[in-house]
């Protein structure tokens, strides 16, 4: 079966058996999984090692926001697990982003992605934490900072992808959550978009969770998603 590792399935599960059940059901349909703080905390790093041992790529969504020394240590730990992507908060600033990039150099397969503004946030939310910029302005500011620090790419909502592709150039990874299929309820995403729209705007990867993992037939849901995007060859991991 043809693998398409541009679609990353988020294993947002509260127990290992549920996560591995999804991986088993998807089989060869999915070669790339996101493991976030929930699953990592409940199941430990073995869940990541097991995925890597099965030949899966893993996006370890640690959303690191710490002092540079601690961020560097966590990035090294992620690299030692064999993951392909790890996230760090752009809000941490240039020192944190650079520390993450430096730590990742020992792991040639590891890409450092900066989180700009989480897709659930609005301009009002930013104002509430003292950021006077709009979400769009803040996303671009943090993406530039990430690029200057040497990050391999960013996380951004479907609606910011086109602007970011212009800012970051053709080789940057732009990984986009908040993706739903036409007709799906938008769940808790404030800035959702479809896979086709995200890829057409220049996303290198999309992250999809509940649309696949809560479907009666996850493999069929993933096939529907894969049928949706227009093909795009640039910015592959590896
Ligand atoms: O909504 P879905 O289940 O597809 O979420 C998949 C991933 O997208 C989550 O693991 C989360 O990291 C991200 N997400 C997000 N903003 C939201 C909801 C989900 O960035 N509002």
Tab-separated table of C-alpha atoms and ligand atoms in Angstrom:
chain	number	residue	atom	x	y	z
A	1	UNK	CA	0.000	0.000	0.000
A	2	UNK	CA	1.173	3.496	-0.822
A	3	UNK	CA	2.253	5.349	2.310
A	4	UNK	CA	1.788	9.074	2.573
A	5	UNK	CA	3.800	10.381	5.466
A	6	UNK	CA	2.578	13.914	4.938
A	7	UNK	CA	-0.452	13.005	7.026
A	8	UNK	CA	0.420	12.539	10.692
A	9	UNK	CA	-2.144	10.871	12.939
A	10	UNK	CA	-2.290	12.247	16.486
A	11	UNK	CA	-2.497	9.511	19.106
A	12	UNK	CA	-4.246	11.640	21.710
A	13	UNK	CA	-5.115	8.684	23.951
A	14	UNK	CA	-5.154	8.231	27.704
A	15	UNK	CA	-3.859	4.689	27.645
A	16	UNK	CA	-1.285	2.740	25.701
A	17	UNK	CA	-3.623	-0.066	24.680
A	18	UNK	CA	-5.993	2.393	23.012
A	19	UNK	CA	-3.116	4.025	21.140
A	20	UNK	CA	-1.688	0.717	19.993
A	21	UNK	CA	-5.156	-0.411	18.997
A	22	UNK	CA	-5.394	2.551	16.618
A	23	UNK	CA	-1.912	1.832	15.231
A	24	UNK	CA	-2.872	-1.811	14.677
A	25	UNK	CA	-6.115	-0.863	12.941
A	26	UNK	CA	-4.364	1.631	10.668
A	27	UNK	CA	-1.546	-0.820	9.858
A	28	UNK	CA	0.320	0.161	6.713
A	29	UNK	CA	-2.156	2.981	6.061
A	30	UNK	CA	-0.243	5.236	8.430
A	31	UNK	CA	3.509	5.686	8.725
A	32	UNK	CA	3.679	8.801	10.897
A	33	UNK	CA	2.198	9.380	14.366
A	34	UNK	CA	2.129	12.281	16.762
A	35	UNK	CA	2.642	11.438	20.419
A	36	UNK	CA	1.696	14.263	22.739
A	37	UNK	CA	1.978	14.984	26.414
A	38	UNK	CA	-1.088	12.953	27.372
A	39	UNK	CA	0.048	9.648	25.898
A	40	UNK	CA	3.696	10.219	26.815
A	41	UNK	CA	2.768	10.897	30.429
A	42	UNK	CA	0.413	7.971	30.764
A	43	UNK	CA	2.424	5.403	28.819
A	44	UNK	CA	6.032	6.595	29.043
A	45	UNK	CA	8.707	6.686	26.353
A	46	UNK	CA	8.317	2.979	25.584
A	47	UNK	CA	5.270	3.836	23.509
A	48	UNK	CA	7.529	5.948	21.287
A	49	UNK	CA	10.262	3.302	21.127
A	50	UNK	CA	7.680	0.743	20.112
A	51	UNK	CA	6.394	2.919	17.273
A	52	UNK	CA	9.939	3.572	16.032
A	53	UNK	CA	10.728	-0.154	16.236
A	54	UNK	CA	7.698	-0.786	14.021
A	55	UNK	CA	9.195	1.510	11.398
A	56	UNK	CA	6.882	4.431	12.123
A	57	UNK	CA	7.995	8.036	12.144
A	58	UNK	CA	7.120	9.876	15.334
A	59	UNK	CA	6.400	13.532	15.931
A	60	UNK	CA	6.969	14.001	19.665
A	61	UNK	CA	4.863	17.028	20.507
A	62	UNK	CA	6.608	18.143	23.701
A	63	UNK	CA	5.797	21.856	23.253
A	64	UNK	CA	8.957	22.721	25.164
A	65	UNK	CA	8.897	26.032	27.023
A	66	UNK	CA	11.740	26.038	29.539
A	67	UNK	CA	15.194	27.496	30.080
A	68	UNK	CA	17.599	26.722	27.209
A	69	UNK	CA	19.577	24.128	29.199
A	70	UNK	CA	16.438	22.126	29.989
A	71	UNK	CA	15.095	22.434	26.463
A	72	UNK	CA	18.382	21.145	25.063
A	73	UNK	CA	18.256	18.145	27.379
A	74	UNK	CA	14.699	17.298	26.401
A	75	UNK	CA	15.560	17.593	22.689
A	76	UNK	CA	18.486	15.189	23.172
A	77	UNK	CA	16.175	12.766	24.968
A	78	UNK	CA	13.721	12.978	22.070
A	79	UNK	CA	16.528	12.405	19.585
A	80	UNK	CA	17.709	9.345	21.491
A	81	UNK	CA	14.209	7.874	21.156
A	82	UNK	CA	14.549	8.087	17.386
A	83	UNK	CA	11.759	10.553	16.713
A	84	UNK	CA	11.586	12.652	13.541
A	85	UNK	CA	10.062	15.851	14.922
A	86	UNK	CA	9.971	17.656	18.259
A	87	UNK	CA	8.256	20.927	19.133
A	88	UNK	CA	9.459	23.941	21.083
A	89	UNK	CA	7.504	27.107	21.864
A	90	UNK	CA	8.491	30.090	19.745
A	91	UNK	CA	7.406	32.243	22.681
A	92	UNK	CA	10.481	30.913	24.501
A	93	UNK	CA	12.546	33.282	22.368
A	94	UNK	CA	15.748	33.102	20.352
A	95	UNK	CA	17.896	31.532	23.088
A	96	UNK	CA	15.506	28.646	23.627
A	97	UNK	CA	15.021	28.022	19.912
A	98	UNK	CA	18.771	28.042	19.262
A	99	UNK	CA	19.408	25.675	22.168
A	100	UNK	CA	16.882	23.241	20.710
A	101	UNK	CA	18.446	23.427	17.249
A	102	UNK	CA	21.967	22.955	18.622
A	103	UNK	CA	20.893	19.934	20.665
A	104	UNK	CA	19.238	18.349	17.640
A	105	UNK	CA	22.442	18.445	15.555
A	106	UNK	CA	23.582	15.144	17.072
A	107	UNK	CA	20.494	13.463	15.567
A	108	UNK	CA	20.434	13.861	11.775
A	109	UNK	CA	16.853	12.592	11.471
A	110	UNK	CA	15.466	15.000	14.055
A	111	UNK	CA	13.651	18.175	13.004
A	112	UNK	CA	12.944	21.004	15.443
A	113	UNK	CA	9.624	22.720	14.886
A	114	UNK	CA	8.580	25.936	16.564
A	115	UNK	CA	5.071	26.305	17.829
A	116	UNK	CA	3.813	29.761	16.887
A	117	UNK	CA	0.286	30.355	18.230
A	118	UNK	CA	-1.905	27.383	19.163
A	119	UNK	CA	-4.879	27.066	16.851
A	120	UNK	CA	-7.394	27.596	19.627
A	121	UNK	CA	-6.152	31.131	20.422
A	122	UNK	CA	-7.753	34.370	19.246
A	123	UNK	CA	-6.585	37.991	19.133
A	124	UNK	CA	-8.428	38.492	22.420
A	125	UNK	CA	-6.564	35.589	24.009
A	126	UNK	CA	-3.253	37.155	22.957
A	127	UNK	CA	-4.310	40.517	24.360
A	128	UNK	CA	-5.125	38.734	27.616
A	129	UNK	CA	-1.499	37.638	27.982
A	130	UNK	CA	-0.180	41.062	27.053
A	131	UNK	CA	0.561	40.446	23.369
A	132	UNK	CA	-0.731	43.435	21.412
A	133	UNK	CA	-0.320	41.856	17.975
A	134	UNK	CA	-3.013	39.992	16.111
A	135	UNK	CA	-2.689	36.212	15.854
A	136	UNK	CA	-1.537	36.599	12.242
A	137	UNK	CA	1.172	39.103	13.154
A	138	UNK	CA	2.358	37.018	16.089
A	139	UNK	CA	2.535	33.850	14.006
A	140	UNK	CA	4.712	35.590	11.405
A	141	UNK	CA	6.932	37.178	14.072
A	142	UNK	CA	7.569	33.841	15.800
A	143	UNK	CA	8.069	32.027	12.513
A	144	UNK	CA	10.770	34.528	11.493
A	145	UNK	CA	12.424	34.097	14.876
A	146	UNK	CA	12.336	30.324	14.437
A	147	UNK	CA	13.820	30.549	10.955
A	148	UNK	CA	16.624	32.827	12.171
A	149	UNK	CA	17.391	30.382	14.997
A	150	UNK	CA	17.756	27.548	12.489
A	151	UNK	CA	14.544	25.658	13.235
A	152	UNK	CA	13.508	23.257	10.504
A	153	UNK	CA	9.969	24.532	10.468
A	154	UNK	CA	6.895	25.627	12.354
A	155	UNK	CA	3.496	24.492	13.485
A	156	UNK	CA	0.700	26.709	12.207
A	157	UNK	CA	-3.013	26.650	11.493
A	158	UNK	CA	-4.280	26.087	7.930
A	159	UNK	CA	-5.114	29.752	7.618
A	160	UNK	CA	-1.540	30.922	8.224
A	161	UNK	CA	0.204	28.450	5.942
A	162	UNK	CA	0.313	30.581	2.790
A	163	UNK	CA	1.788	33.607	4.564
A	164	UNK	CA	4.345	31.405	6.320
A	165	UNK	CA	5.442	29.674	3.148
A	166	UNK	CA	6.267	33.130	1.800
A	167	UNK	CA	8.174	34.075	4.953
A	168	UNK	CA	10.078	30.804	5.440
A	169	UNK	CA	10.774	29.794	1.842
A	170	UNK	CA	10.262	26.509	0.031
A	171	UNK	CA	12.307	24.157	2.224
A	172	UNK	CA	10.831	24.837	5.656
A	173	UNK	CA	8.501	22.315	7.186
A	174	UNK	CA	5.054	23.725	7.925
A	175	UNK	CA	3.039	21.288	9.975
A	176	UNK	CA	-0.622	22.067	10.265
A	177	UNK	CA	-3.124	20.832	12.840
A	178	UNK	CA	-6.701	22.028	12.911
A	179	UNK	CA	-7.569	20.054	9.797
A	180	UNK	CA	-11.031	18.634	9.263
A	181	UNK	CA	-12.868	17.153	6.309
A	182	UNK	CA	-15.628	19.155	4.603
A	183	UNK	CA	-18.801	18.469	6.550
A	184	UNK	CA	-17.017	17.554	9.795
A	185	UNK	CA	-17.823	19.488	12.945
A	186	UNK	CA	-14.829	21.811	13.562
A	187	UNK	CA	-14.413	20.444	17.124
A	188	UNK	CA	-12.493	23.003	19.200
A	189	UNK	CA	-10.490	24.527	16.371
A	190	UNK	CA	-10.934	28.265	15.963
A	191	UNK	CA	-8.973	28.378	12.707
A	192	UNK	CA	-9.750	25.053	10.983
A	193	UNK	CA	-9.210	24.132	7.346
A	194	UNK	CA	-9.447	21.144	5.053
A	195	UNK	CA	-6.470	18.973	4.049
A	196	UNK	CA	-6.782	20.127	0.438
A	197	UNK	CA	-6.682	23.768	1.481
A	198	UNK	CA	-3.739	23.226	3.835
A	199	UNK	CA	-1.608	21.398	1.258
A	200	UNK	CA	-2.574	23.789	-1.534
A	201	UNK	CA	-1.459	26.710	0.654
A	202	UNK	CA	1.933	25.065	1.196
A	203	UNK	CA	1.734	22.857	4.277
A	204	UNK	CA	4.382	20.116	4.221
A	205	UNK	CA	2.446	17.933	6.682
A	206	UNK	CA	-0.935	17.927	8.345
A	207	UNK	CA	-1.817	16.543	11.762
A	208	UNK	CA	-5.166	14.854	12.143
A	209	UNK	CA	-6.500	13.391	15.331
A	210	UNK	CA	-10.108	12.738	16.133
A	211	UNK	CA	-11.282	12.731	12.517
A	212	UNK	CA	-9.319	9.483	12.180
A	213	UNK	CA	-8.978	8.075	15.679
A	214	UNK	CA	-12.641	8.392	16.610
A	215	UNK	CA	-13.975	7.208	13.263
A	216	UNK	CA	-15.841	3.915	13.192
A	217	UNK	CA	-13.307	2.879	10.551
A	218	UNK	CA	-10.049	4.827	11.115
A	219	UNK	CA	-8.387	3.416	8.000
A	220	UNK	CA	-11.305	4.521	5.830
A	221	UNK	CA	-11.211	7.995	7.399
A	222	UNK	CA	-7.494	8.253	6.660
A	223	UNK	CA	-8.080	7.155	3.076
A	224	UNK	CA	-10.698	9.901	2.722
A	225	UNK	CA	-8.174	12.432	3.991
A	226	UNK	CA	-5.468	11.137	1.696
A	227	UNK	CA	-7.794	11.371	-1.266
A	228	UNK	CA	-8.414	14.996	-0.415
A	229	UNK	CA	-5.005	16.712	-0.697
A	230	UNK	CA	-3.527	17.867	-3.949
A	231	UNK	CA	-0.096	16.201	-4.368
A	232	UNK	CA	2.905	18.282	-3.370
A	233	UNK	CA	6.479	17.064	-3.393
A	234	UNK	CA	8.476	19.668	-1.453
A	235	UNK	CA	9.761	19.719	2.115
A	236	UNK	CA	9.741	16.016	2.951
A	237	UNK	CA	11.294	14.876	6.209
A	238	UNK	CA	14.436	12.818	5.929
B	1	LIG	O1	-8.614	18.102	16.539
B	1	LIG	P1	-7.679	16.933	16.323
B	1	LIG	O2	-8.087	15.723	17.123
B	1	LIG	O3	-7.465	16.626	14.868
B	1	LIG	O4	-6.303	17.410	16.931
B	1	LIG	C1	-5.066	16.856	16.523
B	1	LIG	C2	-3.963	17.682	17.097
B	1	LIG	O5	-4.130	19.037	16.693
B	1	LIG	C3	-3.903	17.723	18.611
B	1	LIG	O6	-3.039	16.723	19.070
B	1	LIG	C4	-3.388	19.096	18.932
B	1	LIG	O7	-1.984	19.099	19.077
B	1	LIG	C5	-3.715	19.891	17.718
B	1	LIG	N1	-4.785	20.838	18.022
B	1	LIG	C6	-4.491	22.164	18.007
B	1	LIG	N2	-5.474	23.085	18.318
B	1	LIG	C7	-6.718	22.689	18.634
B	1	LIG	C8	-7.043	21.331	18.661
B	1	LIG	C9	-6.037	20.405	18.335
B	1	LIG	O8	-3.351	22.543	17.731
B	1	LIG	N3	-7.616	23.618	18.925
